[in-house]
Amino acid sequence: MVKIEDLKRINLLKDFPDHLFEFLAREAQLSIFGTDTQLISVKEEVDTFYMLIMGQVAIKIELTPEIDVILDNLQSGSSFGSSALIEGSRASYTAICQEPSEVITLSGERMKQLFKENHELAYHMMFGVAKQYKKHLDTRAQMIMKTLDEHPEFKENINDIENLTLVI
């Protein structure tokens, strides 16, 4: 069990109804992970959903065996591991603690079971996940567009550039 005040610090849960916080607080665990602890491995099943209270977690992918690309350095309030909430999903990145980190964890299996029993919980959690994905995709699209503006020669090799613009 975790404190409701800690759950309210998580960005994904900002618009959560108060009565669902009590529900989540009973299911959640508080964990502390050390520097360099790998929480998620690319292409592996994810069994835990993570919400960062304190610390920093790097989200990265391997470009080549010698080069890793850091997609994001998550800070307090961030969440990750949403693949744990989706049946049959696997991780598309690796998540590694960059410093000692205090993390709220939720069992993916238990959450999927609870989603079947409580559709309101499922809706709010997955709506939060969808908003998070959209934010990340918008950020990536902006990065691509900025790179293309700075290197117009790259545009010659892109046939679907109109699909990179932000639409909502």
Steps between C-alpha positions, in 0.01 A plus 500: 500500500616853421386845607235670291710820515780315318261379229373854448856605408492277189427689178298217346263508799442878504135475390417186697179501705575500874323170568733318257810617689399289799457203269848547348662569838392156624649326194825695468836429659780743577845385386847650507741410222872573487702669228537286184206276590336387176125509546391418144683316222426558132296221332424338837157471656430780744329386819507823701371853448730760657430849637805703598478686832866596531808437290574474129448217250649494149286363219728379223531279196804340345591653166803275451682271745728795580242781499193550720257782431338654806142583405415662831626557853191461714465708814265501799135476397572293190368152436611220270447133430150539359563182300429320829139620469450357149464128443788348301704822473876511513734785584622721217774653716729439796447691826796546736522697825753782467502560875331345804129519423183474705231343286136401539441166329182330386481137391400487134311173544308632799417824318367311196282295735376817672427661162254219427329559835511881504449661161528850643851421627590350162370804316687755711827305502500433126385854418800623699726260311356620167564865592855408602561322166364798310727738688804283424408464133446875466842561656663253259323658202621844608855366528478352149358820355772708668769270363348525151494880527866503599594245230275560197699246298338223706156596367591368155496142630167523682189419298238542775610817676140625525434211741754644745303813576306526824127442462239509778 
